[in-house]
């Protein structure tokens, strides 16, 4: 459970937001001025729904997302091992339920942004369409690697096929290697060994400890549980891969039945190259406005795709959405002003929190400087919470009225 001071802070903010949204609901009138949010994942969607419940009349929010479904990548290591739940990891963001914002305040458009024209204040989509903007927020996140590589295709059926292929390959393999000891690599190795105890699972870590972005206590908990499960961890090894063969720095080769490479994320900044640094991250100021080629400061960037030094995690993107929302709203409310008192972003401690699964029977939580055991979630990773957050109807999870019960009520 979150510490009381953090829980109260977010409860209070939520209450204030809700009161403001109710006021806005009755005063808002839609218009033709567009605020474009490119990217509909955690940061982009959070920003869009905040703006939809607060922007002045005359504006509307348009989310531009290249995929029809939000990919719940946190569950992909589990869904690569355990079958029967992979459909739950893809949330159809175009199927928004009504009633969460005023009518006409938000629209979701499926399309891929390929360029930005700052002079005409417009973006071009891959299918030839152009969209004008008064304000633009880039929230395209990062491309994830294995076990479900988002760069291979963003269609739901493609990604599901890859997850199911992983399930079959893991089941058929006696020896599995995982390259990369971040959260994804550790969770994948632990899940494989937890579900298939007799398989030989080797985790290759390029550093002297696991999960180097987090404190030593996280490594200690994870290493102990991997040892208990029987995962072999090779520290200080950065191997190459040729098909299902590990290639070590000295030229030695180690053969496995299956090899996964889980070595991090790459910023998804294609189409925004004029704003990027040498690593491909979009350069931003502390107000999260894009540094270069940005007349009037109308272009913002949030989440994993920007170069702000902070945890590259969903909580950070959502926290940055609050700052971008405040700044766009301030500018939209007084568009003729030359200077604004804009909010700045400072990472909070809670943004670096980590919930880590270590097989089917152990979870840990790192928060507020402490690493502790955390209640084990259901095998499917309880994605119904994610569906509810993204405001789309679901057919699984708690809170549903069985169809036969509802029919009985109608007959009575």
Short mmCIF file of C-alpha atoms in Angstrom, two decimals, residues 24-360:
data_model
loop_
_atom_site.label_atom_id
_atom_site.label_comp_id
_atom_site.label_asym_id
_atom_site.label_seq_id
_atom_site.Cartn_x
_atom_site.Cartn_y
_atom_site.Cartn_z
CA UNK A 24 -16.22 22.65 -16.92
CA UNK A 25 -18.86 20.14 -18.03
CA UNK A 26 -21.62 22.75 -17.84
CA UNK A 27 -19.69 25.69 -19.27
CA UNK A 28 -17.71 24.13 -22.13
CA UNK A 29 -18.63 24.62 -25.79
CA UNK A 30 -16.64 22.83 -28.52
CA UNK A 31 -14.88 24.65 -31.35
CA UNK A 32 -12.44 24.28 -34.23
CA UNK A 33 -9.18 25.11 -32.44
CA UNK A 34 -7.29 21.85 -32.00
CA UNK A 35 -4.89 20.70 -29.34
CA UNK A 36 -3.14 17.67 -30.83
CA UNK A 37 -1.74 14.98 -28.56
CA UNK A 38 0.42 12.60 -30.60
CA UNK A 39 0.57 9.30 -28.74
CA UNK A 40 -2.25 7.68 -26.78
CA UNK A 41 -0.40 5.68 -24.15
CA UNK A 42 0.01 6.58 -20.45
CA UNK A 43 1.32 10.12 -20.81
CA UNK A 44 -0.64 11.09 -23.90
CA UNK A 45 -3.95 9.67 -22.76
CA UNK A 46 -3.62 11.17 -19.28
CA UNK A 47 -2.90 14.57 -20.81
CA UNK A 48 -5.76 14.31 -23.30
CA UNK A 49 -8.41 13.47 -20.75
CA UNK A 50 -7.17 16.20 -18.39
CA UNK A 51 -7.30 18.75 -21.19
CA UNK A 52 -10.75 17.55 -22.28
CA UNK A 53 -12.02 18.33 -18.79
CA UNK A 54 -10.46 21.76 -18.58
CA UNK A 55 -9.65 23.51 -21.87
CA UNK A 56 -11.55 26.72 -22.68
CA UNK A 57 -14.56 26.66 -24.97
CA UNK A 58 -13.57 26.85 -28.62
CA UNK A 59 -10.84 24.21 -28.26
CA UNK A 60 -11.02 20.47 -28.69
CA UNK A 61 -8.49 17.76 -28.02
CA UNK A 62 -7.48 15.28 -30.72
CA UNK A 63 -5.41 12.22 -29.80
CA UNK A 64 -3.38 10.93 -32.75
CA UNK A 65 -2.32 7.33 -32.15
CA UNK A 66 -0.78 5.00 -34.73
CA UNK A 67 -2.24 1.87 -33.08
CA UNK A 68 -5.90 1.06 -32.58
CA UNK A 69 -5.05 -0.54 -29.22
CA UNK A 70 -3.00 0.47 -26.22
CA UNK A 71 -0.41 -2.27 -25.64
CA UNK A 72 -0.18 -3.18 -21.95
CA UNK A 73 3.52 -4.01 -22.20
CA UNK A 74 3.93 -4.44 -18.44
CA UNK A 75 2.17 -7.80 -18.79
CA UNK A 76 4.01 -8.99 -21.90
CA UNK A 77 6.67 -11.03 -20.06
CA UNK A 78 3.88 -12.94 -18.27
CA UNK A 79 1.76 -13.31 -21.44
CA UNK A 80 4.79 -14.68 -23.28
CA UNK A 81 4.86 -17.60 -20.82
CA UNK A 82 1.27 -18.15 -19.66
CA UNK A 83 -1.45 -18.67 -22.26
CA UNK A 84 -5.09 -17.65 -22.29
CA UNK A 85 -4.80 -14.00 -21.25
CA UNK A 86 -3.01 -12.24 -24.11
CA UNK A 87 -6.20 -10.67 -25.51
CA UNK A 88 -6.52 -8.68 -22.27
CA UNK A 89 -3.26 -6.86 -22.97
CA UNK A 90 -4.68 -4.81 -25.84
CA UNK A 91 -7.08 -2.01 -24.95
CA UNK A 92 -9.15 -0.54 -27.84
CA UNK A 93 -8.65 3.16 -27.14
CA UNK A 94 -10.92 4.18 -30.02
CA UNK A 95 -13.90 2.68 -28.15
CA UNK A 96 -14.20 5.43 -25.54
CA UNK A 97 -17.23 5.26 -23.26
CA UNK A 98 -19.27 8.50 -23.09
CA UNK A 99 -19.64 10.60 -19.98
CA UNK A 100 -16.02 11.20 -18.98
CA UNK A 101 -15.74 14.66 -20.59
CA UNK A 102 -18.07 17.13 -22.29
CA UNK A 103 -19.45 16.13 -25.68
CA UNK A 104 -17.10 17.19 -28.47
CA UNK A 105 -14.11 17.80 -26.19
CA UNK A 106 -12.03 14.78 -27.22
CA UNK A 107 -11.55 12.67 -30.35
CA UNK A 108 -9.21 9.76 -31.08
CA UNK A 109 -7.72 9.59 -34.58
CA UNK A 110 -5.76 6.54 -35.77
CA UNK A 111 -2.74 7.64 -37.78
CA UNK A 112 1.05 7.95 -37.69
CA UNK A 113 2.65 11.39 -37.58
CA UNK A 114 5.55 11.61 -40.06
CA UNK A 115 6.42 15.32 -39.88
CA UNK A 116 5.69 18.62 -38.16
CA UNK A 117 5.49 22.01 -39.88
CA UNK A 118 6.02 24.64 -37.19
CA UNK A 119 5.31 27.57 -39.52
CA UNK A 120 1.87 26.39 -40.62
CA UNK A 121 1.24 24.72 -37.24
CA UNK A 122 0.29 21.37 -38.73
CA UNK A 123 1.35 17.74 -38.72
CA UNK A 124 1.36 15.31 -41.64
CA UNK A 125 0.18 11.72 -41.24
CA UNK A 126 1.50 8.71 -43.13
CA UNK A 127 -1.78 8.32 -45.04
CA UNK A 128 -1.54 11.85 -46.49
CA UNK A 129 -3.85 13.66 -44.07
CA UNK A 130 -2.78 16.88 -42.35
CA UNK A 131 -4.04 18.18 -39.02
CA UNK A 132 -3.74 21.77 -37.83
CA UNK A 133 -2.94 22.61 -34.24
CA UNK A 134 -2.98 25.52 -31.86
CA UNK A 135 -0.91 23.49 -29.42
CA UNK A 136 0.92 20.22 -29.95
CA UNK A 137 2.00 17.65 -27.34
CA UNK A 138 4.30 14.82 -28.36
CA UNK A 139 3.88 11.71 -26.20
CA UNK A 140 5.01 8.89 -28.47
CA UNK A 141 6.96 6.99 -25.81
CA UNK A 142 9.50 4.33 -26.68
CA UNK A 143 9.62 1.23 -28.84
CA UNK A 144 9.98 -1.85 -26.67
CA UNK A 145 12.03 -4.90 -27.57
CA UNK A 146 11.43 -8.57 -26.85
CA UNK A 147 9.52 -10.52 -25.72
CA UNK A 148 6.96 -8.64 -27.86
CA UNK A 149 8.75 -6.23 -30.17
CA UNK A 150 6.58 -3.19 -30.89
CA UNK A 151 8.73 -2.28 -33.89
CA UNK A 152 7.57 -5.41 -35.74
CA UNK A 153 4.00 -4.20 -35.98
CA UNK A 154 1.45 -2.26 -33.98
CA UNK A 155 -1.59 -4.25 -35.03
CA UNK A 156 -3.22 -6.18 -32.22
CA UNK A 157 -3.29 -9.44 -34.17
CA UNK A 158 0.43 -9.20 -34.99
CA UNK A 159 1.39 -8.64 -31.37
CA UNK A 160 -0.91 -11.40 -30.08
CA UNK A 161 0.55 -13.82 -32.62
CA UNK A 162 4.02 -13.01 -31.34
CA UNK A 163 3.02 -13.60 -27.72
CA UNK A 164 1.43 -16.94 -28.60
CA UNK A 165 4.48 -17.91 -30.61
CA UNK A 166 6.62 -17.17 -27.55
CA UNK A 167 4.40 -19.40 -25.42
CA UNK A 168 4.81 -22.32 -27.80
CA UNK A 169 8.55 -21.83 -28.22
CA UNK A 170 9.13 -21.65 -24.47
CA UNK A 171 7.03 -24.75 -23.85
CA UNK A 172 9.00 -26.66 -26.50
CA UNK A 173 12.44 -25.57 -25.25
CA UNK A 174 14.58 -27.26 -22.62
CA UNK A 175 17.10 -24.41 -22.34
CA UNK A 176 16.28 -20.69 -22.54
CA UNK A 177 18.61 -17.68 -22.36
CA UNK A 178 17.52 -14.14 -21.56
CA UNK A 179 19.88 -11.26 -22.40
CA UNK A 180 19.29 -8.18 -20.29
CA UNK A 181 18.69 -7.89 -16.54
CA UNK A 182 16.34 -4.94 -16.35
CA UNK A 183 12.77 -5.41 -15.18
CA UNK A 184 11.60 -7.15 -18.37
CA UNK A 185 14.48 -9.63 -18.50
CA UNK A 186 14.24 -10.47 -14.80
CA UNK A 187 10.46 -10.94 -14.93
CA UNK A 188 10.62 -13.08 -18.06
CA UNK A 189 13.34 -15.36 -16.66
CA UNK A 190 11.51 -15.72 -13.35
CA UNK A 191 8.17 -16.50 -15.00
CA UNK A 192 9.68 -19.14 -17.28
CA UNK A 193 11.38 -20.91 -14.38
CA UNK A 194 8.29 -20.54 -12.16
CA UNK A 195 5.96 -22.12 -14.73
CA UNK A 196 8.50 -24.66 -16.03
CA UNK A 197 10.78 -25.60 -13.09
CA UNK A 198 12.68 -28.28 -15.02
CA UNK A 199 13.85 -25.98 -17.81
CA UNK A 200 17.37 -24.55 -17.73
CA UNK A 201 17.03 -20.74 -17.70
CA UNK A 202 20.09 -18.48 -17.91
CA UNK A 203 19.94 -14.71 -17.41
CA UNK A 204 22.84 -12.65 -18.80
CA UNK A 205 23.53 -9.40 -16.92
CA UNK A 206 26.08 -6.94 -18.32
CA UNK A 207 26.64 -5.29 -14.93
CA UNK A 208 27.63 -6.56 -11.51
CA UNK A 209 24.04 -6.54 -10.27
CA UNK A 210 20.47 -6.77 -11.49
CA UNK A 211 18.17 -3.80 -12.17
CA UNK A 212 20.93 -1.19 -11.97
CA UNK A 213 18.45 1.71 -12.26
CA UNK A 214 17.23 0.83 -8.78
CA UNK A 215 18.91 0.55 -5.35
CA UNK A 216 20.91 -2.43 -4.12
CA UNK A 217 17.94 -3.66 -2.08
CA UNK A 218 15.98 -4.35 -5.27
CA UNK A 219 18.88 -6.37 -6.67
CA UNK A 220 19.19 -8.32 -3.43
CA UNK A 221 15.51 -9.32 -3.37
CA UNK A 222 15.46 -10.21 -7.07
CA UNK A 223 18.74 -12.16 -6.96
CA UNK A 224 17.60 -14.18 -3.96
CA UNK A 225 14.33 -15.16 -5.60
CA UNK A 226 15.97 -16.03 -8.93
CA UNK A 227 18.40 -18.26 -7.01
CA UNK A 228 15.52 -19.91 -5.18
CA UNK A 229 13.74 -20.58 -8.47
CA UNK A 230 16.92 -22.00 -9.99
CA UNK A 231 17.66 -19.33 -12.62
CA UNK A 232 21.37 -19.20 -13.48
CA UNK A 233 22.53 -15.55 -13.51
CA UNK A 234 25.74 -14.65 -15.37
CA UNK A 235 27.04 -11.25 -14.21
CA UNK A 236 29.41 -8.98 -16.11
CA UNK A 237 28.60 -10.57 -19.46
CA UNK A 238 27.37 -8.60 -22.49
CA UNK A 239 26.88 -11.26 -25.16
CA UNK A 240 25.82 -11.07 -28.76
CA UNK A 241 23.18 -13.28 -30.29
CA UNK A 242 23.07 -15.29 -33.48
CA UNK A 243 19.68 -16.98 -33.74
CA UNK A 244 19.60 -19.19 -30.64
CA UNK A 245 23.33 -19.00 -29.93
CA UNK A 246 24.99 -16.73 -27.39
CA UNK A 247 28.27 -15.22 -28.63
CA UNK A 248 30.64 -14.13 -25.85
CA UNK A 249 33.24 -11.36 -26.12
CA UNK A 250 36.10 -13.87 -26.37
CA UNK A 251 34.44 -15.65 -29.27
CA UNK A 252 33.08 -18.60 -27.34
CA UNK A 253 29.60 -19.71 -28.30
CA UNK A 254 26.85 -21.17 -26.12
CA UNK A 255 23.88 -22.87 -27.74
CA UNK A 256 20.32 -22.72 -26.37
CA UNK A 257 16.97 -23.89 -27.62
CA UNK A 258 15.67 -20.31 -27.36
CA UNK A 259 17.18 -16.86 -26.74
CA UNK A 260 15.36 -13.61 -25.85
CA UNK A 261 17.04 -10.20 -26.03
CA UNK A 262 15.50 -7.79 -23.50
CA UNK A 263 17.95 -4.92 -23.59
CA UNK A 264 15.84 -1.82 -23.17
CA UNK A 265 13.81 0.69 -25.12
CA UNK A 266 14.46 3.15 -27.96
CA UNK A 267 12.73 6.56 -28.07
CA UNK A 268 9.97 6.61 -30.66
CA UNK A 269 10.87 9.98 -32.18
CA UNK A 270 10.53 9.20 -35.88
CA UNK A 271 8.87 12.15 -37.57
CA UNK A 272 10.20 14.59 -34.97
CA UNK A 273 13.88 14.50 -35.89
CA UNK A 274 14.25 18.31 -35.94
CA UNK A 275 13.60 18.34 -32.18
CA UNK A 276 15.98 15.50 -31.20
CA UNK A 277 19.38 15.19 -29.59
CA UNK A 278 22.05 12.80 -30.83
CA UNK A 279 20.45 9.87 -28.97
CA UNK A 280 17.03 10.39 -30.55
CA UNK A 281 15.36 11.98 -27.51
CA UNK A 282 13.33 15.16 -27.97
CA UNK A 283 14.95 18.10 -26.16
CA UNK A 284 12.74 19.90 -23.65
CA UNK A 285 12.95 22.68 -21.08
CA UNK A 286 11.81 22.33 -17.48
CA UNK A 287 8.35 23.52 -18.60
CA UNK A 288 8.35 20.51 -20.98
CA UNK A 289 8.27 22.80 -24.02
CA UNK A 290 10.35 21.58 -26.96
CA UNK A 291 13.64 23.52 -27.08
CA UNK A 292 14.19 23.97 -30.81
CA UNK A 293 12.05 24.98 -33.80
CA UNK A 294 9.15 25.93 -31.55
CA UNK A 295 7.67 29.37 -32.39
CA UNK A 296 5.63 30.70 -29.49
CA UNK A 297 6.44 27.69 -27.33
CA UNK A 298 3.36 25.88 -28.63
CA UNK A 299 4.97 22.43 -28.85
CA UNK A 300 5.39 20.27 -25.74
CA UNK A 301 6.84 16.82 -25.18
CA UNK A 302 6.30 14.39 -22.30
CA UNK A 303 7.14 10.85 -21.30
CA UNK A 304 9.81 8.40 -22.41
CA UNK A 305 10.52 10.19 -25.69
CA UNK A 306 11.88 13.38 -24.12
CA UNK A 307 15.39 13.95 -22.75
CA UNK A 308 14.41 15.04 -19.24
CA UNK A 309 16.50 13.25 -16.61
CA UNK A 310 13.86 11.31 -14.69
CA UNK A 311 12.58 7.73 -14.37
CA UNK A 312 11.43 6.50 -17.76
CA UNK A 313 8.27 4.99 -16.36
CA UNK A 314 4.52 5.40 -16.76
CA UNK A 315 4.18 7.33 -13.50
CA UNK A 316 6.65 9.94 -14.74
CA UNK A 317 4.76 10.36 -18.00
CA UNK A 318 1.51 10.81 -16.08
CA UNK A 319 3.13 13.37 -13.74
CA UNK A 320 4.47 15.26 -16.74
CA UNK A 321 0.97 15.22 -18.25
CA UNK A 322 -0.21 17.31 -15.29
CA UNK A 323 2.46 19.95 -16.01
CA UNK A 324 1.76 20.06 -19.76
CA UNK A 325 -1.98 20.28 -19.08
CA UNK A 326 -1.47 23.26 -16.76
CA UNK A 327 0.77 25.05 -19.27
CA UNK A 328 -1.39 24.48 -22.35
CA UNK A 329 -4.49 25.46 -20.41
CA UNK A 330 -2.83 28.69 -19.20
CA UNK A 331 -1.73 29.60 -22.72
CA UNK A 332 -5.08 28.72 -24.28
CA UNK A 333 -6.98 30.79 -21.71
CA UNK A 334 -5.02 33.93 -22.63
CA UNK A 335 -3.62 33.39 -26.15
CA UNK A 336 -2.72 37.07 -26.68
CA UNK A 337 -0.30 37.26 -23.76
CA UNK A 338 3.40 37.39 -24.53
CA UNK A 339 4.59 35.98 -21.21
CA UNK A 340 3.15 33.24 -19.04
CA UNK A 341 3.81 31.96 -15.57
CA UNK A 342 4.24 28.36 -16.62
CA UNK A 343 4.57 25.34 -14.36
CA UNK A 344 7.85 23.46 -14.24
CA UNK A 345 8.38 19.75 -13.84
CA UNK A 346 10.34 18.29 -10.95
CA UNK A 347 10.42 14.48 -10.66
CA UNK A 348 8.82 13.15 -7.49
CA UNK A 349 10.10 10.17 -5.53
CA UNK A 350 7.00 8.11 -6.24
CA UNK A 351 7.76 8.24 -9.98
CA UNK A 352 10.68 5.88 -9.42
CA UNK A 353 8.54 3.24 -7.72
CA UNK A 354 8.83 -0.30 -9.04
CA UNK A 355 6.45 -3.21 -8.75
CA UNK A 356 8.30 -6.32 -9.89
CA UNK A 357 6.95 -9.83 -10.41
CA UNK A 358 9.39 -12.62 -9.60
CA UNK A 359 7.52 -15.65 -10.87
CA UNK A 360 3.95 -16.55 -10.07
#
